[in-house]
Amino acid sequence: MLKKVIAIVLMGVILLAIRFVSPIEAIKVPVLAGDFTRQVDTFEGRGFYTDGYYEGSAPAYNGDLTIGVTIQKGWIVALNILKTEDDKEYLDMVVKPILKGVLDKQNTLEVDAVTGATFSSYGILDAIDDALAKAE
C-alpha cells in the first residue's frame, strides 16, 4: 500500500515538473516540425539583415508566440516556432503558408493572414517582425 502511495506522489511531482519546466523552452527546439528553411545559395547578392539568430515574440490567439529567425548573408534562411499556446488546429492552417511565404518573399508585408486563423497568423507575422527588428 505504501509503495502505491509513493508511486502516485512521485507521478504527481513528475507531472508538475513537466508542466512548469517545459523541455521545449529549455532546449529551444521547434514546436512544429517542418522544413521551413531555405538554402542561402538560392539568393543573389547580399540581403538586408544582419547575420545571426534572433528570437521575436508577439501576442497570438491564446497568448504569446515566440519564433526563431536565422539570417545568413543578410537573408532569412530558417524560421522555427519555439513557443506557443495556440491550438494545433489553427496552427496547422497557418504555419506552412505563412512561414513559406516569409521565406519566399523575405518580409512579412507581402504575406497574407490565413482566413479562419487570423489571430494565429498575425501572431506569427508580428513575432517574425519583432525578431527582424533586432536584425536590422
Short mmCIF file of C-alpha atoms in Angstrom, two decimals:
data_model
loop_
_atom_site.label_atom_id
_atom_site.label_comp_id
_atom_site.label_asym_id
_atom_site.label_seq_id
_atom_site.Cartn_x
_atom_site.Cartn_y
_atom_site.Cartn_z
CA MET A 1 0.00 0.00 0.00
CA LEU A 2 2.79 2.41 0.92
CA LYS A 3 4.53 1.71 -2.40
CA LYS A 4 1.36 2.70 -4.30
CA VAL A 5 1.08 5.98 -2.39
CA ILE A 6 4.74 6.79 -3.02
CA ALA A 7 4.34 5.95 -6.71
CA ILE A 8 1.28 8.22 -7.01
CA VAL A 9 3.04 11.09 -5.23
CA LEU A 10 6.12 10.71 -7.44
CA MET A 11 3.92 10.66 -10.55
CA GLY A 12 2.30 13.91 -9.43
CA VAL A 13 5.68 15.54 -8.82
CA ILE A 14 6.91 14.46 -12.25
CA LEU A 15 3.78 15.79 -13.95
CA LEU A 16 4.13 19.13 -12.17
CA ALA A 17 7.81 19.33 -13.13
CA ILE A 18 6.96 18.66 -16.77
CA ARG A 19 4.25 21.33 -16.67
CA PHE A 20 6.46 24.05 -15.19
CA VAL A 21 9.81 23.20 -16.79
CA SER A 22 8.95 22.81 -20.44
CA PRO A 23 11.59 20.89 -22.40
CA ILE A 24 10.68 22.99 -25.45
CA GLU A 25 11.76 26.18 -23.71
CA ALA A 26 14.79 24.54 -22.14
CA ILE A 27 16.37 23.29 -25.36
CA LYS A 28 14.79 25.72 -27.85
CA VAL A 29 13.55 23.18 -30.37
CA PRO A 30 10.80 23.97 -32.84
CA VAL A 31 7.28 23.30 -31.58
CA LEU A 32 6.14 22.35 -35.06
CA ALA A 33 8.17 20.11 -37.30
CA GLY A 34 8.58 21.04 -40.91
CA ASP A 35 11.02 22.25 -43.49
CA PHE A 36 10.90 25.99 -43.04
CA THR A 37 14.40 26.65 -44.30
CA ARG A 38 15.89 27.94 -47.50
CA GLN A 39 19.43 27.46 -48.73
CA VAL A 40 21.37 30.71 -48.70
CA ASP A 41 22.89 29.93 -52.10
CA THR A 42 19.44 30.32 -53.70
CA PHE A 43 19.77 34.10 -53.27
CA GLU A 44 21.85 36.51 -55.29
CA GLY A 45 23.90 39.18 -53.60
CA ARG A 46 23.54 40.29 -50.01
CA GLY A 47 20.25 40.60 -48.14
CA PHE A 48 19.01 43.36 -45.87
CA TYR A 49 19.52 41.91 -42.39
CA THR A 50 22.46 41.35 -40.04
CA ASP A 51 23.56 37.71 -39.90
CA GLY A 52 22.72 35.76 -36.77
CA TYR A 53 19.93 34.07 -34.87
CA TYR A 54 17.15 36.22 -33.46
CA GLU A 55 14.04 35.50 -31.42
CA GLY A 56 10.86 37.51 -31.51
CA SER A 57 7.60 37.34 -29.59
CA ALA A 58 4.10 38.66 -30.11
CA PRO A 59 0.58 38.05 -28.84
CA ALA A 60 -1.32 35.36 -30.73
CA TYR A 61 -4.74 33.79 -30.16
CA ASN A 62 -4.03 32.06 -26.82
CA GLY A 63 -1.07 34.06 -25.53
CA ASP A 64 2.41 34.95 -26.65
CA LEU A 65 4.11 33.16 -29.51
CA THR A 66 7.91 33.03 -29.85
CA ILE A 67 9.71 32.38 -33.11
CA GLY A 68 13.37 31.89 -34.01
CA VAL A 69 14.71 33.50 -37.17
CA THR A 70 18.09 32.62 -38.70
CA ILE A 71 19.78 35.11 -41.04
CA GLN A 72 22.70 34.23 -43.34
CA LYS A 73 24.30 36.61 -45.83
CA GLY A 74 21.52 39.04 -44.97
CA TRP A 75 18.70 36.66 -45.96
CA ILE A 76 16.06 34.89 -43.85
CA VAL A 77 17.03 31.22 -44.16
CA ALA A 78 15.16 29.49 -41.30
CA LEU A 79 12.03 30.06 -39.20
CA ASN A 80 11.08 27.97 -36.16
CA ILE A 81 8.14 28.40 -33.81
CA LEU A 82 9.66 27.89 -30.37
CA LYS A 83 6.72 28.55 -28.05
CA THR A 84 3.00 28.93 -28.50
CA GLU A 85 -0.23 28.22 -26.67
CA ASP A 86 -2.36 28.40 -29.82
CA ASP A 87 -4.43 25.36 -30.75
CA LYS A 88 -2.82 22.87 -33.13
CA GLU A 89 -5.94 23.03 -35.31
CA TYR A 90 -5.30 26.70 -36.10
CA LEU A 91 -1.54 26.39 -36.31
CA ASP A 92 -1.86 23.60 -38.85
CA MET A 93 -3.81 26.04 -41.05
CA VAL A 94 -1.28 28.88 -40.90
CA VAL A 95 2.24 27.60 -40.31
CA LYS A 96 3.08 26.33 -43.78
CA PRO A 97 1.64 29.19 -45.87
CA ILE A 98 2.98 31.92 -43.60
CA LEU A 99 6.47 30.59 -42.95
CA LYS A 100 6.97 29.52 -46.58
CA GLY A 101 5.62 32.91 -47.68
CA VAL A 102 8.08 34.81 -45.48
CA LEU A 103 10.99 32.66 -46.70
CA ASP A 104 9.99 33.24 -50.33
CA LYS A 105 9.25 36.98 -50.06
CA GLN A 106 11.89 37.78 -47.40
CA ASN A 107 9.45 40.00 -45.49
CA THR A 108 6.11 39.84 -43.71
CA LEU A 109 4.38 42.71 -45.51
CA GLU A 110 3.61 40.64 -48.60
CA VAL A 111 2.29 37.61 -46.68
CA ASP A 112 -1.45 37.45 -46.04
CA ALA A 113 -3.12 36.18 -42.88
CA VAL A 114 -4.99 32.91 -43.24
CA THR A 115 -8.78 33.17 -43.07
CA GLY A 116 -10.15 31.27 -40.09
CA ALA A 117 -6.93 31.65 -38.10
CA THR A 118 -6.37 35.38 -38.25
CA PHE A 119 -5.04 35.87 -34.71
CA SER A 120 -2.58 32.99 -35.03
CA SER A 121 -1.49 34.35 -38.42
CA TYR A 122 -0.82 37.82 -37.06
CA GLY A 123 0.91 36.37 -34.01
CA ILE A 124 3.41 34.58 -36.24
CA LEU A 125 3.90 37.57 -38.55
CA ASP A 126 4.31 40.01 -35.65
CA ALA A 127 6.78 37.70 -33.87
CA ILE A 128 8.84 37.50 -37.07
CA ASP A 129 8.74 41.31 -37.33
CA ASP A 130 9.93 41.54 -33.71
CA ALA A 131 12.89 39.26 -34.49
CA LEU A 132 13.71 41.05 -37.74
CA ALA A 133 13.73 44.42 -35.97
CA LYS A 134 16.68 43.08 -33.95
CA ALA A 135 18.44 42.07 -37.17
CA GLU A 136 18.33 45.48 -38.86
#
